[in-house]
Short mmCIF file of C-alpha atoms and ligand atoms in Angstrom, two decimals:
data_model
loop_
_atom_site.label_atom_id
_atom_site.label_comp_id
_atom_site.label_asym_id
_atom_site.label_seq_id
_atom_site.Cartn_x
_atom_site.Cartn_y
_atom_site.Cartn_z
CA MET V 30 -8.90 25.40 13.80
CA GLY V 31 -9.92 22.26 11.94
CA PHE V 32 -8.36 18.82 12.27
CA TYR V 33 -8.32 15.75 10.05
CA LEU V 34 -8.17 12.11 11.07
CA GLY V 35 -6.47 9.37 9.06
CA ILE V 36 -6.98 5.76 10.11
CA ASP V 37 -4.71 2.97 8.92
CA PHE V 38 -5.64 -0.70 9.15
CA GLY V 39 -2.36 -2.53 8.61
CA THR V 40 -1.32 -6.11 9.20
CA SER V 41 -0.15 -5.79 12.78
CA GLY V 42 -2.60 -3.22 14.09
CA ALA V 43 -4.69 -0.15 13.49
CA ARG V 44 -3.40 3.38 13.90
CA GLY V 45 -5.00 6.76 13.85
CA MET V 46 -3.38 10.12 13.26
CA VAL V 47 -4.84 13.57 13.73
CA ILE V 48 -3.28 16.43 11.75
CA ASP V 49 -4.04 20.12 11.61
CA GLU V 50 -4.80 22.27 8.58
CA VAL V 51 -1.13 22.56 7.61
CA GLY V 52 -0.39 18.86 8.01
CA ILE V 53 1.26 18.96 11.44
CA MET V 54 0.65 15.87 13.53
CA GLN V 55 -1.41 16.49 16.67
CA GLN V 56 -1.97 12.99 18.04
CA ARG V 57 -1.19 9.41 17.16
CA VAL V 58 -3.18 6.48 18.54
CA ILE V 59 -2.64 2.73 18.21
CA TYR V 60 -4.59 -0.48 18.58
CA PRO V 61 -2.39 -3.58 18.14
CA PHE V 62 -4.02 -6.78 16.85
CA GLU V 63 -3.50 -9.94 18.80
CA MET V 64 -3.79 -12.50 16.08
CA SER V 65 -5.18 -15.87 16.87
CA PRO V 66 -6.75 -18.07 14.22
CA ARG V 67 -10.15 -18.24 15.91
CA VAL V 68 -10.81 -14.56 16.33
CA ASP V 69 -13.74 -12.90 14.63
CA LEU V 70 -11.90 -10.45 12.41
CA GLY V 71 -14.85 -8.20 11.66
CA ASN V 72 -15.44 -7.83 15.37
CA ILE V 73 -11.78 -7.02 16.05
CA TRP V 74 -11.70 -4.39 13.31
CA GLN V 75 -14.83 -2.79 14.71
CA MET V 76 -13.40 -2.74 18.24
CA ALA V 77 -10.13 -1.32 16.93
CA LEU V 78 -11.91 1.45 15.02
CA PHE V 79 -13.94 2.63 17.98
CA SER V 80 -11.02 2.27 20.39
CA LEU V 81 -9.01 4.61 18.14
CA LEU V 82 -11.82 7.17 18.16
CA GLU V 83 -12.01 6.94 21.93
CA GLN V 84 -8.26 7.40 22.37
CA ILE V 85 -8.27 10.74 20.55
CA SER V 86 -8.32 13.64 22.96
CA GLY V 87 -11.68 15.31 23.46
CA GLU V 88 -10.28 18.70 22.43
CA LEU V 89 -9.19 17.44 19.04
CA ARG V 90 -12.28 15.32 18.47
CA ARG V 91 -14.52 18.36 18.81
CA GLU V 92 -12.89 19.94 15.78
CA ILE V 93 -12.29 17.04 13.44
CA ARG V 94 -13.70 18.01 10.08
CA ALA V 95 -13.07 14.86 8.09
CA ILE V 96 -12.02 11.24 8.52
CA ALA V 97 -10.59 8.80 5.96
CA ILE V 98 -9.58 5.16 6.35
CA ASN V 99 -7.05 2.99 4.52
CA GLY V 100 -7.07 -0.80 4.56
CA THR V 101 -4.75 -3.48 3.24
CA SER V 102 -5.24 -3.92 -0.48
CA SER V 103 -7.41 -6.92 -1.45
CA THR V 104 -8.65 -7.60 2.09
CA VAL V 105 -12.34 -8.14 1.41
CA LEU V 106 -15.62 -9.33 2.88
CA LEU V 107 -19.25 -10.04 2.08
CA CYS V 108 -22.04 -8.52 4.08
CA ASP V 109 -25.81 -8.70 4.25
CA ALA V 110 -28.38 -5.98 3.53
CA VAL V 111 -27.64 -4.19 6.80
CA GLY V 112 -23.86 -4.48 6.62
CA ASN V 113 -23.20 -7.47 8.88
CA PRO V 114 -20.42 -9.74 7.61
CA VAL V 115 -21.85 -13.06 6.40
CA ASP V 116 -18.54 -14.88 6.79
CA ALA V 117 -14.94 -14.17 7.87
CA PRO V 118 -13.16 -11.55 5.74
CA LEU V 119 -10.45 -12.83 3.38
CA LEU V 120 -7.09 -11.22 4.08
CA TYR V 121 -4.84 -9.62 1.45
CA ASN V 122 -2.57 -12.68 1.14
CA ASP V 123 -5.30 -15.34 1.09
CA GLY V 124 -4.70 -17.57 -1.92
CA ARG V 125 -8.04 -19.42 -2.03
CA GLY V 126 -8.71 -17.75 -5.36
CA ALA V 127 -6.30 -20.27 -6.96
CA VAL V 128 -9.23 -22.62 -7.65
CA VAL V 129 -11.10 -20.03 -9.76
CA MET V 130 -8.20 -18.88 -11.93
CA ASP V 131 -9.36 -20.76 -15.03
CA ARG V 132 -12.78 -19.15 -14.86
CA LEU V 133 -11.21 -15.77 -14.26
CA LYS V 134 -8.85 -16.20 -17.22
CA SER V 135 -11.75 -17.01 -19.51
CA ALA V 136 -13.33 -13.62 -18.76
CA ALA V 137 -10.55 -11.12 -17.99
CA PRO V 138 -8.24 -9.74 -20.69
CA PRO V 139 -4.83 -11.43 -20.82
CA ASN V 140 -2.31 -10.15 -18.27
CA HIS V 141 -4.92 -8.18 -16.33
CA THR V 142 -4.12 -7.17 -12.70
CA VAL V 143 -7.03 -9.30 -11.46
CA LEU V 144 -5.31 -12.47 -12.72
CA SER V 145 -3.61 -13.18 -9.44
CA THR V 146 -4.79 -15.73 -6.89
CA THR V 147 -4.95 -13.02 -4.22
CA SER V 148 -6.80 -10.33 -6.22
CA SER V 149 -10.10 -9.03 -4.85
CA LEU V 150 -11.90 -10.41 -7.87
CA ALA V 151 -10.40 -13.90 -7.43
CA LYS V 152 -11.59 -13.80 -3.82
CA LEU V 153 -15.09 -12.67 -4.82
CA LEU V 154 -15.31 -15.44 -7.40
CA TRP V 155 -14.27 -18.01 -4.80
CA MET V 156 -16.82 -16.61 -2.34
CA SER V 157 -19.55 -16.82 -4.99
CA GLN V 158 -19.14 -20.61 -4.96
CA GLN V 159 -19.64 -20.96 -1.21
CA ALA V 160 -22.89 -21.76 0.59
CA PHE V 161 -22.88 -18.50 2.59
CA PHE V 162 -22.95 -16.48 -0.63
CA THR V 163 -26.76 -16.67 -0.77
CA GLN V 164 -26.97 -14.47 2.35
CA ALA V 165 -24.66 -11.83 0.87
CA LYS V 166 -25.85 -8.56 -0.57
CA TYR V 167 -22.69 -6.43 -0.75
CA PHE V 168 -19.03 -7.11 -1.54
CA LEU V 169 -16.74 -4.63 0.19
CA HIS V 170 -13.06 -4.01 0.82
CA GLN V 171 -11.85 -3.65 4.39
CA ALA V 172 -11.61 0.16 4.11
CA ASP V 173 -15.10 0.39 2.56
CA TRP V 174 -16.69 -1.61 5.37
CA LEU V 175 -14.94 0.31 8.13
CA ALA V 176 -15.99 3.61 6.57
CA PHE V 177 -19.54 2.26 6.35
CA LEU V 178 -19.46 1.73 10.12
CA LEU V 179 -18.85 5.47 10.41
CA HIS V 180 -21.13 6.91 7.71
CA GLY V 181 -23.76 4.19 7.38
CA GLN V 182 -23.85 4.01 3.55
CA LEU V 183 -23.37 0.56 2.10
CA GLY V 184 -21.83 -0.28 -1.24
CA ILE V 185 -19.23 2.46 -1.73
CA SER V 186 -15.54 2.05 -2.53
CA ASP V 187 -12.67 4.11 -3.97
CA TYR V 188 -10.68 3.50 -7.15
CA HIS V 189 -7.51 2.52 -5.31
CA ASN V 190 -9.16 -0.36 -3.46
CA ALA V 191 -11.26 -1.28 -6.51
CA LEU V 192 -8.29 -1.67 -8.93
CA LYS V 193 -7.84 -5.36 -8.12
CA LEU V 194 -11.56 -5.94 -8.38
CA GLY V 195 -11.21 -5.17 -12.07
CA TYR V 196 -12.59 -1.62 -12.00
CA ASP V 197 -11.28 0.36 -14.98
CA VAL V 198 -9.50 3.33 -13.44
CA GLU V 199 -8.95 4.94 -16.85
CA THR V 200 -12.61 5.09 -17.93
CA LEU V 201 -13.91 5.07 -14.34
CA GLN V 202 -16.37 2.23 -14.80
CA TYR V 203 -16.61 -1.53 -14.34
CA PRO V 204 -15.53 -3.26 -17.56
CA GLN V 205 -18.03 -5.24 -19.62
CA TRP V 206 -16.05 -8.47 -19.36
CA LEU V 207 -16.94 -8.56 -15.66
CA ASP V 208 -20.59 -9.33 -16.62
CA GLN V 209 -19.49 -12.66 -18.11
CA LEU V 210 -18.68 -13.91 -14.63
CA GLN V 211 -22.34 -13.46 -13.65
CA ILE V 212 -21.71 -12.85 -9.98
CA SER V 213 -24.99 -11.86 -8.35
CA ILE V 214 -23.76 -9.33 -5.84
CA HIS V 215 -23.90 -5.58 -5.34
CA LEU V 216 -20.48 -4.36 -6.49
CA PRO V 217 -19.48 -1.12 -4.77
CA LYS V 218 -20.06 2.22 -6.43
CA VAL V 219 -16.53 3.54 -6.95
CA VAL V 220 -15.61 7.14 -6.08
CA THR V 221 -12.42 9.23 -5.93
CA PRO V 222 -10.22 8.41 -2.92
CA GLY V 223 -10.64 11.14 -0.31
CA SER V 224 -13.92 12.45 -1.72
CA ALA V 225 -16.64 13.13 0.85
CA ILE V 226 -19.17 10.30 1.17
CA ALA V 227 -21.43 11.41 4.01
CA GLU V 228 -21.48 12.90 7.47
CA LEU V 229 -20.52 10.76 10.44
CA ARG V 230 -23.57 8.87 11.76
CA PRO V 231 -25.31 11.18 14.24
CA GLU V 232 -25.20 8.63 17.08
CA ILE V 233 -21.41 8.25 16.69
CA ALA V 234 -20.88 12.01 16.46
CA ALA V 235 -22.93 12.46 19.64
CA LYS V 236 -21.32 9.59 21.56
CA TYR V 237 -17.73 10.62 20.83
CA ASN V 238 -18.30 14.36 20.64
CA PHE V 239 -17.33 14.89 17.00
CA PRO V 240 -18.84 17.85 15.12
CA LYS V 241 -22.26 16.97 13.67
CA ASP V 242 -21.03 17.82 10.18
CA CYS V 243 -17.78 15.81 10.40
CA LEU V 244 -17.39 14.14 7.01
CA VAL V 245 -16.32 10.58 6.29
CA CYS V 246 -14.31 10.41 3.07
CA ALA V 247 -13.57 7.61 0.64
CA GLY V 248 -10.40 5.76 1.61
CA THR V 249 -7.40 4.22 -0.09
CA THR V 250 -4.98 1.30 0.32
CA ASP V 251 -2.15 1.11 2.84
CA SER V 252 0.66 1.35 0.32
CA ILE V 253 -0.81 4.37 -1.46
CA ALA V 254 -1.38 6.00 1.91
CA ALA V 255 2.30 5.47 2.73
CA PHE V 256 3.22 7.05 -0.61
CA LEU V 257 1.04 10.08 0.13
CA ALA V 258 2.75 10.44 3.52
CA SER V 259 6.19 10.75 1.90
CA GLY V 260 5.72 14.26 0.59
CA ALA V 261 6.08 13.23 -3.07
CA GLU V 262 3.50 15.02 -5.20
CA SER V 263 4.91 16.06 -8.59
CA PRO V 264 5.55 13.96 -11.70
CA GLY V 265 9.08 12.52 -11.54
CA GLU V 266 9.05 12.22 -7.75
CA ALA V 267 9.39 8.71 -6.40
CA VAL V 268 9.38 6.74 -3.19
CA THR V 269 11.59 3.70 -2.72
CA SER V 270 10.68 1.47 0.17
CA VAL V 271 13.85 -0.27 1.34
CA GLY V 272 12.31 -2.82 3.68
CA SER V 273 12.60 -6.61 3.47
CA THR V 274 12.08 -6.14 -0.27
CA LEU V 275 12.67 -3.19 -2.58
CA VAL V 276 9.50 -1.44 -3.75
CA LEU V 277 9.63 1.44 -6.24
CA LYS V 278 6.86 3.96 -6.90
CA LEU V 279 7.19 6.79 -9.41
CA LEU V 280 4.63 9.53 -9.97
CA SER V 281 4.02 10.07 -13.66
CA ARG V 282 1.71 11.79 -16.14
CA THR V 283 1.65 8.58 -18.16
CA ARG V 284 0.13 5.29 -17.13
CA VAL V 285 2.59 2.40 -17.32
CA GLU V 286 1.59 -1.26 -17.28
CA ASP V 287 3.71 -4.30 -18.04
CA VAL V 288 2.57 -7.52 -16.51
CA ARG V 289 5.84 -9.31 -17.37
CA TYR V 290 7.57 -7.18 -14.77
CA GLY V 291 4.58 -6.91 -12.44
CA ILE V 292 4.36 -3.18 -13.23
CA TYR V 293 1.00 -1.46 -12.92
CA SER V 294 -0.30 2.02 -12.20
CA HIS V 295 -2.72 3.40 -9.69
CA ARG V 296 -4.62 6.55 -10.55
CA LEU V 297 -3.73 9.54 -8.41
CA GLY V 298 -5.99 12.39 -9.49
CA ASP V 299 -4.63 13.51 -12.89
CA LEU V 300 -1.42 11.52 -12.39
CA TRP V 301 -0.44 7.87 -12.27
CA LEU V 302 1.48 6.11 -9.58
CA THR V 303 3.58 3.55 -11.42
CA GLY V 304 5.69 0.99 -9.71
CA GLY V 305 7.28 -2.38 -9.35
CA ALA V 306 8.64 -4.62 -6.60
CA SER V 307 11.97 -6.44 -6.58
CA ASN V 308 12.76 -9.45 -4.41
CA THR V 309 16.08 -7.95 -3.41
CA GLY V 310 16.26 -5.76 -0.29
CA GLY V 311 16.94 -5.74 3.43
CA ALA V 312 15.95 -9.37 4.03
CA VAL V 313 19.16 -10.46 2.25
CA LEU V 314 21.24 -8.10 4.39
CA ARG V 315 19.62 -9.67 7.46
CA GLN V 316 21.01 -13.04 6.37
CA PHE V 317 24.55 -11.78 6.90
CA PHE V 318 24.37 -8.91 9.39
CA THR V 319 22.46 -7.75 12.47
CA ASN V 320 20.95 -4.27 12.41
CA THR V 321 23.72 -3.08 14.75
CA GLU V 322 26.38 -4.48 12.41
CA LEU V 323 24.64 -2.84 9.46
CA GLU V 324 24.90 0.47 11.23
CA SER V 325 28.49 0.22 12.42
CA LEU V 326 29.98 -1.41 9.30
CA SER V 327 28.21 1.09 7.04
CA GLN V 328 30.07 3.92 8.76
CA GLU V 329 33.38 2.43 7.63
CA ILE V 330 32.40 2.38 3.96
CA ASP V 331 34.06 4.93 1.69
CA THR V 332 31.05 6.10 -0.29
CA SER V 333 33.15 8.00 -2.82
CA GLN V 334 34.57 4.73 -4.16
CA ALA V 335 32.38 2.43 -6.26
CA SER V 336 32.63 -1.22 -5.20
CA VAL V 337 33.83 -3.62 -7.88
CA LEU V 338 31.63 -6.39 -6.45
CA ASP V 339 28.64 -7.06 -8.67
CA TYR V 340 25.97 -9.06 -6.82
CA TYR V 341 22.30 -9.82 -7.33
CA PRO V 342 21.21 -10.26 -3.69
CA LEU V 343 18.18 -12.57 -3.41
CA LEU V 344 16.99 -14.95 -0.67
CA LYS V 345 16.06 -17.58 -3.25
CA PRO V 346 16.05 -17.91 -7.05
CA GLY V 347 13.52 -15.84 -8.95
CA GLU V 348 12.96 -12.18 -9.75
CA ARG V 349 10.16 -10.19 -11.36
CA PHE V 350 11.32 -6.59 -11.48
CA PRO V 351 13.46 -5.05 -12.96
CA ILE V 352 14.50 -8.42 -14.43
CA ASN V 353 11.71 -10.81 -15.25
CA ASP V 354 13.22 -14.26 -14.68
CA PRO V 355 11.54 -16.77 -12.35
CA ASN V 356 14.84 -18.71 -12.28
CA LEU V 357 17.25 -15.83 -11.70
CA GLN V 358 19.89 -17.15 -9.30
CA PRO V 359 21.08 -15.14 -6.30
CA ARG V 360 24.61 -13.84 -7.03
CA LEU V 361 26.59 -13.28 -3.83
CA GLU V 362 30.09 -14.30 -4.90
CA PRO V 363 32.96 -13.58 -4.59
CA ARG V 364 32.66 -12.86 -0.89
CA PRO V 365 35.62 -10.88 0.49
CA ASP V 366 36.90 -11.68 4.01
CA ASN V 367 36.44 -8.08 5.08
CA PRO V 368 32.78 -7.59 6.13
CA VAL V 369 32.95 -3.86 5.29
CA GLU V 370 33.88 -4.68 1.70
CA PHE V 371 31.16 -7.34 1.50
CA LEU V 372 28.49 -4.97 2.82
CA HIS V 373 29.74 -2.23 0.49
CA GLY V 374 29.26 -4.62 -2.44
CA LEU V 375 25.77 -5.57 -1.28
CA LEU V 376 24.60 -1.97 -0.76
CA GLU V 377 25.98 -0.89 -4.16
CA SER V 378 24.41 -3.87 -5.91
CA ILE V 379 20.96 -3.15 -4.45
CA ALA V 380 21.42 0.52 -5.42
CA ARG V 381 22.15 -0.60 -9.01
CA ILE V 382 18.98 -2.71 -9.04
CA GLU V 383 16.96 0.26 -7.77
CA THR V 384 18.48 2.46 -10.49
CA ARG V 385 17.71 -0.12 -13.16
CA GLY V 386 14.13 -0.28 -11.84
CA TYR V 387 13.60 3.46 -12.31
CA GLU V 388 15.27 3.27 -15.74
CA LEU V 389 12.83 0.54 -16.75
CA LEU V 390 9.79 2.55 -15.59
CA GLN V 391 11.07 5.52 -17.62
CA GLU V 392 11.77 3.33 -20.68
CA LEU V 393 8.16 2.18 -20.49
CA GLY V 394 6.96 5.78 -20.58
CA ALA V 395 7.00 7.11 -17.02
CA ASP V 396 8.16 10.67 -16.34
CA LYS V 397 11.86 11.43 -15.85
CA LEU V 398 12.99 10.76 -12.29
CA THR V 399 13.69 13.98 -10.38
CA ARG V 400 13.82 13.02 -6.70
CA VAL V 401 13.64 9.89 -4.56
CA TYR V 402 12.12 9.75 -1.08
CA THR V 403 12.92 6.68 0.99
CA ALA V 404 10.90 4.68 3.49
CA GLY V 405 11.53 1.35 5.27
CA GLY V 406 14.33 0.07 7.50
CA GLY V 407 17.06 0.96 4.98
CA ALA V 408 16.03 4.64 4.93
CA ALA V 409 17.94 5.18 8.18
CA ASN V 410 21.27 4.26 6.55
CA ASP V 411 22.90 7.51 5.41
CA THR V 412 25.85 5.69 3.84
CA TRP V 413 23.45 3.77 1.65
CA THR V 414 21.52 6.95 0.81
CA THR V 415 24.76 8.56 -0.43
CA ILE V 416 25.60 5.49 -2.53
CA ARG V 417 22.08 5.41 -3.98
CA GLY V 418 22.32 9.10 -4.84
CA ARG V 419 25.53 8.42 -6.78
CA TYR V 420 23.75 5.81 -8.93
CA LEU V 421 20.36 7.50 -9.20
CA GLN V 422 21.85 10.94 -9.98
CA VAL V 423 18.94 12.74 -8.31
CA PRO V 424 18.48 13.97 -4.72
CA VAL V 425 17.67 11.08 -2.37
CA MET V 426 16.11 11.84 1.00
CA ARG V 427 14.04 10.31 3.76
CA SER V 428 10.28 10.52 3.36
CA MET V 429 8.71 13.41 5.23
CA ASN V 430 6.63 10.83 7.06
CA THR V 431 6.31 7.10 6.44
CA GLU V 432 3.08 6.28 8.24
CA ALA V 433 0.05 5.30 6.22
CA ALA V 434 -2.23 6.94 8.80
CA TYR V 435 -0.51 10.26 8.08
CA GLY V 436 -1.01 9.88 4.31
CA THR V 437 -4.67 9.06 4.86
CA ALA V 438 -5.12 12.11 7.10
CA LEU V 439 -3.58 14.23 4.29
CA LEU V 440 -6.01 12.64 1.85
CA ALA V 441 -8.96 13.70 4.02
CA MET V 442 -7.51 17.19 4.39
CA ARG V 443 -6.59 17.84 0.75
CA ARG V 444 -9.81 16.61 -0.78
CA MET V 445 -11.79 18.62 1.71
CA ARG V 446 -9.90 21.73 0.68
CA GLU V 447 -10.69 21.32 -3.04
P1 LIG L 555 9.42 -4.72 6.24
O1 LIG L 555 9.49 -4.60 4.75
O2 LIG L 555 9.56 -6.13 6.69
O3 LIG L 555 8.30 -3.94 6.89
P2 LIG L 555 11.21 -2.70 7.40
O4 LIG L 555 10.79 -1.53 6.60
O5 LIG L 555 10.93 -2.74 8.86
O6 LIG L 555 10.78 -4.08 6.74
O7 LIG L 555 12.79 -2.84 7.20
C1 LIG L 555 13.49 -3.95 7.70
C2 LIG L 555 14.72 -4.16 6.87
O8 LIG L 555 15.56 -3.02 6.99
C3 LIG L 555 15.51 -5.37 7.33
O9 LIG L 555 15.46 -6.35 6.35
C4 LIG L 555 16.93 -4.82 7.54
O10 LIG L 555 17.90 -5.61 6.88
C5 LIG L 555 16.91 -3.44 6.96
N1 LIG L 555 17.70 -2.52 7.77
C6 LIG L 555 17.52 -2.21 9.07
N2 LIG L 555 18.49 -1.36 9.49
C7 LIG L 555 19.29 -1.13 8.42
C8 LIG L 555 20.47 -0.35 8.20
N3 LIG L 555 21.01 0.40 9.14
N4 LIG L 555 21.00 -0.37 6.96
C9 LIG L 555 20.46 -1.10 5.98
N5 LIG L 555 19.37 -1.85 6.12
C10 LIG L 555 18.78 -1.87 7.33
#
């Protein structure tokens, strides 16, 4: 029997999941982060990684064939020639790159994915202007560095993490315009997510009792890992995450990009993972109802009847997808006295926005929608699922699994099987 280990570095903690050859979960381990502003992040990540390895039962460890790691997209760091961080990593949401946007705009093509203050490339450009940059040899993403700790090879990334560094995922090379920025650093060599990089370092294999030939594979990002966990794998299959916001991802044979709507595509083997994110979602429901109320009131809704209430639920003005209007006003009127009616209107309105989102992706060239898996807090609401199915006109179901660690374990398993 062989097992596969997926490791997820998320915002609140690190998780590991061991699966068997048919994808059945064998063990799940967790290391929560205690965030305080003064902590040495690199150190914490390293401790978390090895704590996860230690928590896995000895029996499973002995038969783990491959390991892959996912990190949060655009969480990056610089390290020296032997892989030690030269300064604190910059987290996914760090906006320091704002000061280099003009320089970035002068090099990158208009509307490119890197033209965001939090992109990996914006962060690298900011770093290149700091004093510590002279000590740096390699620029890595979080997942690349953590994998390096396991396999010992510096300067390797995957094309999911490298997308926001400017790497061209269509031609599989760094674009020429990147040279204009003249950043003197070793950019990672980019490989296919899940492909084998090297065997686990012998001292780690010996210390933790992993097989000597256990492979460490190229990783991915947390959101792609969560998509992989869902069970979606054919063109036309989609995953909607109904969390605080509404995030749509549709698997397609065609690449779709439209910066006006914040739509871009990740490469997924021969397919493209297209998607967009709306500002509507569960956070607006939270403004009016507790989770318990959401559950009980939803049960009183007659799902066979369409609500006549037409809202655009937003916390504040502004929307990007599927309507591109930075001034779009929240529309939450008229509000009926009956909370069941109000909630019915809200759930139907969000379902209409989701449907419009998938229509837009298809209008821009994505494959025809065939099935929608659902993740996030809203996935538990069967009333809402029925309503969404009525609008989407395709089967809507809960994701097989929603944990990024599971998707990353599948990535290690599937690539290894090829
Ligand atoms: P986040 O995107 O913050 O990770 P989660 O995926 O944990 O969010 O989902 C939380 C959201 O799910 C909340 O905004 C809440 O309104 C929504 N939610 C929780 N329970 C229900 C329910 N029964 N019906 C509809 N929405 C729900």
